[in-house]
PDB file of C-alpha atoms in Angstrom:
ATOM      1  CA  UNK A1375      83.166 118.381 128.838  1.00  0.00           C
ATOM      2  CA  UNK A1376      83.090 116.801 132.301  1.00  0.00           C
ATOM      3  CA  UNK A1377      80.217 118.254 134.344  1.00  0.00           C
ATOM      4  CA  UNK A1378      80.080 119.426 137.961  1.00  0.00           C
ATOM      5  CA  UNK A1379      77.475 116.751 138.645  1.00  0.00           C
ATOM      6  CA  UNK A1380      79.815 114.004 137.484  1.00  0.00           C
ATOM      7  CA  UNK A1381      82.682 115.420 139.552  1.00  0.00           C
ATOM      8  CA  UNK A1382      80.595 115.820 142.715  1.00  0.00           C
ATOM      9  CA  UNK A1383      79.157 112.320 142.440  1.00  0.00           C
ATOM     10  CA  UNK A1384      82.558 110.672 142.030  1.00  0.00           C
ATOM     11  CA  UNK A1385      84.416 112.725 144.624  1.00  0.00           C
ATOM     12  CA  UNK A1386      81.487 112.397 147.013  1.00  0.00           C
ATOM     13  CA  UNK A1387      81.786 108.618 146.866  1.00  0.00           C
ATOM     14  CA  UNK A1388      85.526 108.811 147.531  1.00  0.00           C
ATOM     15  CA  UNK A1389      84.933 111.040 150.577  1.00  0.00           C
ATOM     16  CA  UNK A1390      82.183 108.772 151.872  1.00  0.00           C
ATOM     17  CA  UNK A1391      84.565 105.811 151.821  1.00  0.00           C
ATOM     18  CA  UNK A1392      87.454 107.683 153.493  1.00  0.00           C
ATOM     19  CA  UNK A1393      86.680 109.632 156.694  1.00  0.00           C
ATOM     20  CA  UNK A1394      89.954 111.577 156.521  1.00  0.00           C
ATOM     21  CA  UNK A1395      88.901 113.308 153.284  1.00  0.00           C
ATOM     22  CA  UNK A1396      86.892 116.483 152.745  1.00  0.00           C
ATOM     23  CA  UNK A1397      85.538 117.883 149.496  1.00  0.00           C
ATOM     24  CA  UNK A1398      86.092 121.488 148.406  1.00  0.00           C
ATOM     25  CA  UNK A1399      84.487 122.061 145.001  1.00  0.00           C
ATOM     26  CA  UNK A1400      86.336 119.817 142.497  1.00  0.00           C
ATOM     27  CA  UNK A1401      89.033 118.935 145.048  1.00  0.00           C
ATOM     28  CA  UNK A1402      89.247 116.292 147.738  1.00  0.00           C
ATOM     29  CA  UNK A1403      91.635 117.284 150.538  1.00  0.00           C
ATOM     30  CA  UNK A1404      93.255 115.062 153.144  1.00  0.00           C
ATOM     31  CA  UNK A1405      92.437 116.099 156.705  1.00  0.00           C
ATOM     32  CA  UNK A1406      93.700 117.735 158.784  1.00  0.00           C
ATOM     33  CA  UNK A1407      95.059 120.703 156.879  1.00  0.00           C
ATOM     34  CA  UNK A1408      98.143 122.096 158.555  1.00  0.00           C
ATOM     35  CA  UNK A1409     101.024 123.628 156.571  1.00  0.00           C
ATOM     36  CA  UNK A1410     100.794 121.108 153.738  1.00  0.00           C
ATOM     37  CA  UNK A1411      97.754 120.710 151.512  1.00  0.00           C
ATOM     38  CA  UNK A1412      97.308 117.354 149.766  1.00  0.00           C
ATOM     39  CA  UNK A1413      94.558 117.116 147.200  1.00  0.00           C
ATOM     40  CA  UNK A1414      93.015 114.951 144.514  1.00  0.00           C
ATOM     41  CA  UNK A1415      91.025 116.714 141.825  1.00  0.00           C
ATOM     42  CA  UNK A1416      89.157 116.112 138.602  1.00  0.00           C
ATOM     43  CA  UNK A1417      89.838 118.414 135.686  1.00  0.00           C
ATOM     44  CA  UNK A1418      87.244 118.911 132.990  1.00  0.00           C
ATOM     45  CA  UNK A1419      89.681 118.438 130.141  1.00  0.00           C
ATOM     46  CA  UNK A1420      88.922 118.931 126.469  1.00  0.00           C
ATOM     47  CA  UNK A1421      87.093 115.704 125.676  1.00  0.00           C
ATOM     48  CA  UNK A1422      83.675 115.382 127.283  1.00  0.00           C
ATOM     49  CA  UNK A1423      84.164 111.669 127.955  1.00  0.00           C
ATOM     50  CA  UNK A1424      87.749 111.822 129.232  1.00  0.00           C
ATOM     51  CA  UNK A1425      88.248 113.364 132.691  1.00  0.00           C
ATOM     52  CA  UNK A1426      91.661 114.358 133.986  1.00  0.00           C
ATOM     53  CA  UNK A1427      92.416 112.854 137.401  1.00  0.00           C
ATOM     54  CA  UNK A1428      95.101 114.793 139.275  1.00  0.00           C
ATOM     55  CA  UNK A1429      96.861 114.762 142.641  1.00  0.00           C
ATOM     56  CA  UNK A1430      98.924 117.553 144.131  1.00  0.00           C
ATOM     57  CA  UNK A1431     100.858 118.653 147.197  1.00  0.00           C
ATOM     58  CA  UNK A1432     101.705 122.225 148.146  1.00  0.00           C
ATOM     59  CA  UNK A1433     102.563 124.470 151.066  1.00  0.00           C
ATOM     60  CA  UNK A1434      99.692 126.623 152.288  1.00  0.00           C
ATOM     61  CA  UNK A1435     101.845 129.390 153.747  1.00  0.00           C
ATOM     62  CA  UNK A1436     102.301 130.670 150.229  1.00  0.00           C
ATOM     63  CA  UNK A1437     100.197 133.871 150.015  1.00  0.00           C
ATOM     64  CA  UNK A1438      99.153 132.983 146.465  1.00  0.00           C
ATOM     65  CA  UNK A1439      98.577 129.252 147.070  1.00  0.00           C
ATOM     66  CA  UNK A1440      95.561 127.479 145.650  1.00  0.00           C
ATOM     67  CA  UNK A1441      94.125 124.017 146.201  1.00  0.00           C
ATOM     68  CA  UNK A1442      96.327 122.639 143.469  1.00  0.00           C
ATOM     69  CA  UNK A1443      99.799 122.695 144.962  1.00  0.00           C
ATOM     70  CA  UNK A1444     103.262 123.203 143.547  1.00  0.00           C
ATOM     71  CA  UNK A1445     103.596 119.592 142.431  1.00  0.00           C
ATOM     72  CA  UNK A1446     101.003 118.146 140.101  1.00  0.00           C
ATOM     73  CA  UNK A1447     100.748 114.541 138.945  1.00  0.00           C
ATOM     74  CA  UNK A1448      98.266 112.579 136.880  1.00  0.00           C
ATOM     75  CA  UNK A1449      96.261 109.779 138.444  1.00  0.00           C
ATOM     76  CA  UNK A1450      95.617 106.897 136.075  1.00  0.00           C
ATOM     77  CA  UNK A1451      93.323 103.956 136.569  1.00  0.00           C
ATOM     78  CA  UNK A1452      94.999 100.542 136.430  1.00  0.00           C
ATOM     79  CA  UNK A1453      96.269  99.276 133.085  1.00  0.00           C
ATOM     80  CA  UNK A1454      93.316  98.032 131.082  1.00  0.00           C
ATOM     81  CA  UNK A1455      90.788  99.469 133.564  1.00  0.00           C
ATOM     82  CA  UNK A1456      88.073 101.871 132.367  1.00  0.00           C
ATOM     83  CA  UNK A1457      88.974 105.558 132.403  1.00  0.00           C
ATOM     84  CA  UNK A1458      86.124 107.243 130.505  1.00  0.00           C
ATOM     85  CA  UNK A1459      82.762 108.330 131.892  1.00  0.00           C
ATOM     86  CA  UNK A1460      80.910 106.143 129.399  1.00  0.00           C
ATOM     87  CA  UNK A1461      82.830 103.015 130.341  1.00  0.00           C
ATOM     88  CA  UNK A1462      81.109 100.823 132.945  1.00  0.00           C
ATOM     89  CA  UNK A1463      83.138 100.514 136.109  1.00  0.00           C
ATOM     90  CA  UNK A1464      85.121 103.735 135.692  1.00  0.00           C
ATOM     91  CA  UNK A1465      84.131 105.202 139.105  1.00  0.00           C
ATOM     92  CA  UNK A1466      85.229 102.030 140.877  1.00  0.00           C
ATOM     93  CA  UNK A1467      88.510 102.007 138.927  1.00  0.00           C
ATOM     94  CA  UNK A1468      89.208 105.633 139.884  1.00  0.00           C
ATOM     95  CA  UNK A1469      88.486 104.982 143.555  1.00  0.00           C
ATOM     96  CA  UNK A1470      90.681 101.881 143.539  1.00  0.00           C
ATOM     97  CA  UNK A1471      93.551 103.903 142.045  1.00  0.00           C
ATOM     98  CA  UNK A1472      93.150 106.564 144.721  1.00  0.00           C
ATOM     99  CA  UNK A1473      92.838 104.166 147.639  1.00  0.00           C
ATOM    100  CA  UNK A1474      95.579 101.750 146.668  1.00  0.00           C
ATOM    101  CA  UNK A1475      98.218 103.981 145.054  1.00  0.00           C
ATOM    102  CA  UNK A1476      97.636 107.690 145.655  1.00  0.00           C
ATOM    103  CA  UNK A1477      96.190 108.218 149.121  1.00  0.00           C
ATOM    104  CA  UNK A1478      98.627 105.929 151.010  1.00  0.00           C
ATOM    105  CA  UNK A1479     101.550 107.879 149.610  1.00  0.00           C
ATOM    106  CA  UNK A1480     100.014 111.303 150.169  1.00  0.00           C
ATOM    107  CA  UNK A1481      98.943 110.514 153.732  1.00  0.00           C
ATOM    108  CA  UNK A1482     102.623 110.150 154.592  1.00  0.00           C
ATOM    109  CA  UNK A1483     103.287 113.785 153.684  1.00  0.00           C
ATOM    110  CA  UNK A1484     102.016 115.549 156.794  1.00  0.00           C
ATOM    111  CA  UNK A1485     104.709 118.097 157.671  1.00  0.00           C
ATOM    112  CA  UNK A1486     106.966 120.554 155.871  1.00  0.00           C
ATOM    113  CA  UNK A1487     109.867 118.160 156.412  1.00  0.00           C
ATOM    114  CA  UNK A1488     107.843 115.304 154.919  1.00  0.00           C
ATOM    115  CA  UNK A1489     107.066 117.486 151.932  1.00  0.00           C
ATOM    116  CA  UNK A1490     110.716 118.224 151.243  1.00  0.00           C
ATOM    117  CA  UNK A1491     111.542 114.507 151.383  1.00  0.00           C
ATOM    118  CA  UNK A1492     108.588 113.340 149.359  1.00  0.00           C
ATOM    119  CA  UNK A1493     109.245 111.520 146.105  1.00  0.00           C
ATOM    120  CA  UNK A1494     106.766 111.847 143.313  1.00  0.00           C
ATOM    121  CA  UNK A1495     106.018 109.017 140.904  1.00  0.00           C
ATOM    122  CA  UNK A1496     109.228 107.812 139.293  1.00  0.00           C
ATOM    123  CA  UNK A1497     112.717 108.678 140.469  1.00  0.00           C
ATOM    124  CA  UNK A1498     112.559 112.473 140.716  1.00  0.00           C
ATOM    125  CA  UNK A1499     112.573 114.025 144.163  1.00  0.00           C
ATOM    126  CA  UNK A1500     109.717 116.263 145.154  1.00  0.00           C
ATOM    127  CA  UNK A1501     112.118 119.019 146.121  1.00  0.00           C
ATOM    128  CA  UNK A1502     112.765 119.388 142.420  1.00  0.00           C
ATOM    129  CA  UNK A1503     109.314 120.969 142.361  1.00  0.00           C
ATOM    130  CA  UNK A1504     110.487 123.724 144.738  1.00  0.00           C
ATOM    131  CA  UNK A1505     113.193 124.910 142.380  1.00  0.00           C
ATOM    132  CA  UNK A1506     111.195 128.073 141.923  1.00  0.00           C
ATOM    133  CA  UNK A1507     113.120 130.614 143.987  1.00  0.00           C
ATOM    134  CA  UNK A1508     110.049 132.198 145.583  1.00  0.00           C
ATOM    135  CA  UNK A1509     109.116 128.843 147.089  1.00  0.00           C
ATOM    136  CA  UNK A1510     112.681 128.303 148.286  1.00  0.00           C
ATOM    137  CA  UNK A1511     112.411 131.618 150.131  1.00  0.00           C
ATOM    138  CA  UNK A1512     109.138 130.539 151.773  1.00  0.00           C
ATOM    139  CA  UNK A1513     110.684 127.316 153.057  1.00  0.00           C
ATOM    140  CA  UNK A1514     113.893 128.963 154.239  1.00  0.00           C
ATOM    141  CA  UNK A1515     111.871 131.553 156.157  1.00  0.00           C
ATOM    142  CA  UNK A1516     109.710 128.853 157.745  1.00  0.00           C
ATOM    143  CA  UNK A1517     112.885 127.229 159.088  1.00  0.00           C
ATOM    144  CA  UNK A1518     114.361 130.545 160.249  1.00  0.00           C
ATOM    145  CA  UNK A1519     117.172 130.394 157.711  1.00  0.00           C
ATOM    146  CA  UNK A1520     116.995 134.084 156.900  1.00  0.00           C
ATOM    147  CA  UNK A1521     120.517 134.346 155.459  1.00  0.00           C
ATOM    148  CA  UNK A1522     119.723 131.634 152.935  1.00  0.00           C
ATOM    149  CA  UNK A1523     116.376 133.198 152.060  1.00  0.00           C
ATOM    150  CA  UNK A1524     117.961 136.617 151.542  1.00  0.00           C
ATOM    151  CA  UNK A1525     120.649 135.153 149.297  1.00  0.00           C
ATOM    152  CA  UNK A1526     117.901 133.628 147.183  1.00  0.00           C
ATOM    153  CA  UNK A1527     116.129 136.969 147.058  1.00  0.00           C
ATOM    154  CA  UNK A1528     119.255 138.709 145.759  1.00  0.00           C
ATOM    155  CA  UNK A1529     118.896 136.610 142.608  1.00  0.00           C
ATOM    156  CA  UNK A1530     115.417 137.966 141.856  1.00  0.00           C
ATOM    157  CA  UNK A1531     115.297 141.416 143.444  1.00  0.00           C
ATOM    158  CA  UNK A1532     115.199 143.119 140.050  1.00  0.00           C
ATOM    159  CA  UNK A1533     112.258 141.127 138.732  1.00  0.00           C
ATOM    160  CA  UNK A1534     109.735 142.925 136.595  1.00  0.00           C
ATOM    161  CA  UNK A1535     106.896 144.436 138.643  1.00  0.00           C
ATOM    162  CA  UNK A1536     104.835 145.513 135.676  1.00  0.00           C
ATOM    163  CA  UNK A1537     101.253 144.362 135.289  1.00  0.00           C
ATOM    164  CA  UNK A1538     102.406 142.135 132.457  1.00  0.00           C
ATOM    165  CA  UNK A1539     104.448 140.002 134.853  1.00  0.00           C
ATOM    166  CA  UNK A1540     102.375 136.969 135.880  1.00  0.00           C
ATOM    167  CA  UNK A1541     104.720 136.349 138.823  1.00  0.00           C
ATOM    168  CA  UNK A1542     104.252 139.863 140.163  1.00  0.00           C
ATOM    169  CA  UNK A1543     101.909 138.995 143.104  1.00  0.00           C
ATOM    170  CA  UNK A1544     104.209 136.227 144.371  1.00  0.00           C
ATOM    171  CA  UNK A1545     107.240 138.469 144.090  1.00  0.00           C
ATOM    172  CA  UNK A1546     105.655 141.458 145.801  1.00  0.00           C
ATOM    173  CA  UNK A1547     104.485 139.462 148.833  1.00  0.00           C
ATOM    174  CA  UNK A1548     108.069 138.340 149.389  1.00  0.00           C
ATOM    175  CA  UNK A1549     109.800 141.605 148.475  1.00  0.00           C
ATOM    176  CA  UNK A1550     107.481 143.975 150.329  1.00  0.00           C
ATOM    177  CA  UNK A1551     106.359 141.907 153.314  1.00  0.00           C
ATOM    178  CA  UNK A1552     108.755 139.067 154.097  1.00  0.00           C
ATOM    179  CA  UNK A1553     112.177 140.431 153.109  1.00  0.00           C
ATOM    180  CA  UNK A1554     112.058 143.546 155.358  1.00  0.00           C
ATOM    181  CA  UNK A1555     111.274 141.348 158.366  1.00  0.00           C
ATOM    182  CA  UNK A1556     114.118 138.967 157.604  1.00  0.00           C
ATOM    183  CA  UNK A1557     116.578 141.816 157.066  1.00  0.00           C
ATOM    184  CA  UNK A1558     115.618 143.113 160.509  1.00  0.00           C
ATOM    185  CA  UNK A1559     115.969 139.570 161.919  1.00  0.00           C
ATOM    186  CA  UNK A1560     112.428 139.951 163.242  1.00  0.00           C
ATOM    187  CA  UNK A1561     111.655 136.316 163.968  1.00  0.00           C
ATOM    188  CA  UNK A1562     108.321 137.050 165.639  1.00  0.00           C
ATOM    189  CA  UNK A1563     107.308 139.215 162.713  1.00  0.00           C
ATOM    190  CA  UNK A1564     108.126 136.450 160.228  1.00  0.00           C
ATOM    191  CA  UNK A1565     106.151 133.942 162.287  1.00  0.00           C
ATOM    192  CA  UNK A1566     103.112 136.216 162.375  1.00  0.00           C
ATOM    193  CA  UNK A1567     103.356 136.866 158.635  1.00  0.00           C
ATOM    194  CA  UNK A1568     103.578 133.183 157.689  1.00  0.00           C
ATOM    195  CA  UNK A1569     100.563 132.389 159.871  1.00  0.00           C
ATOM    196  CA  UNK A1570      98.644 135.290 158.335  1.00  0.00           C
ATOM    197  CA  UNK A1571      99.430 134.105 154.826  1.00  0.00           C
ATOM    198  CA  UNK A1572      98.315 130.598 155.694  1.00  0.00           C
ATOM    199  CA  UNK A1573      95.115 131.690 157.433  1.00  0.00           C
ATOM    200  CA  UNK A1574      94.249 133.939 154.498  1.00  0.00           C
ATOM    201  CA  UNK A1575      94.366 130.935 152.170  1.00  0.00           C
ATOM    202  CA  UNK A1576      92.253 128.887 154.566  1.00  0.00           C
ATOM    203  CA  UNK A1577      89.567 131.586 154.740  1.00  0.00           C
ATOM    204  CA  UNK A1578      89.676 132.232 151.010  1.00  0.00           C
ATOM    205  CA  UNK A1579      88.772 128.634 150.222  1.00  0.00           C
ATOM    206  CA  UNK A1580      86.480 128.033 153.214  1.00  0.00           C
ATOM    207  CA  UNK A1581      88.643 125.331 154.778  1.00  0.00           C
ATOM    208  CA  UNK A1582      88.303 126.393 158.427  1.00  0.00           C
ATOM    209  CA  UNK A1583      86.566 123.143 159.407  1.00  0.00           C
ATOM    210  CA  UNK A1584      89.608 121.020 158.532  1.00  0.00           C
ATOM    211  CA  UNK A1585      92.375 123.482 159.439  1.00  0.00           C
ATOM    212  CA  UNK A1586      94.664 122.925 162.442  1.00  0.00           C
ATOM    213  CA  UNK A1587      96.960 125.889 163.228  1.00  0.00           C
ATOM    214  CA  UNK A1588     100.444 124.450 163.722  1.00  0.00           C
ATOM    215  CA  UNK A1589     103.800 126.003 164.751  1.00  0.00           C
ATOM    216  CA  UNK A1590     106.406 126.510 162.066  1.00  0.00           C
ATOM    217  CA  UNK A1591     109.881 124.970 162.488  1.00  0.00           C
ATOM    218  CA  UNK A1592     111.093 128.498 163.203  1.00  0.00           C
ATOM    219  CA  UNK A1593     108.802 128.685 166.241  1.00  0.00           C
ATOM    220  CA  UNK A1594     109.810 125.285 167.566  1.00  0.00           C
ATOM    221  CA  UNK A1595     113.485 126.204 167.354  1.00  0.00           C
ATOM    222  CA  UNK A1596     113.013 129.517 169.175  1.00  0.00           C
TER     223      UNK A1596
END
């Protein structure tokens, strides 16, 4: 299995070469961190010699967000290039893939609007990754589209809250915290809640040094 030492050495070299990157455990994150988190990570995988290179984008005003966002894509070294730890030149091939194909694309996704327009590898639109209704509610709230968010919530308001439901935490944050504020049309309350959710994620993962508090579209339209 891929070791922490191997991960830290490889990601450390990538960060050293790119001043706009910061490492957080097995993730490299593009700075600054505002509403959108863009990361490259190395998964340990099943085979000791075969690491999984991944890139992801996600919104950080999700109260259950992690450093691996809501879209996840594999990063492959160039065709014919080494991709195993035991193959000479693999680190250089990984860094080349990141610097030439992955980072340029991810650097262009800086705002919520960018995120909704972003196209992943291939022809599918990134917004296909926000089909999950909870995420749709987050985005609608961030834009102040409370009617739309509440219509989405009507579709899931009877979701299972039992401990067996793996979506329970995501649902309860929306149902118990966000929905009452939107029903009351409490724009300031929604703004405070979204910032609190985001700041909680930042503190949880120790990302204060790269975080830049930024107004939500809802605030800018007020």
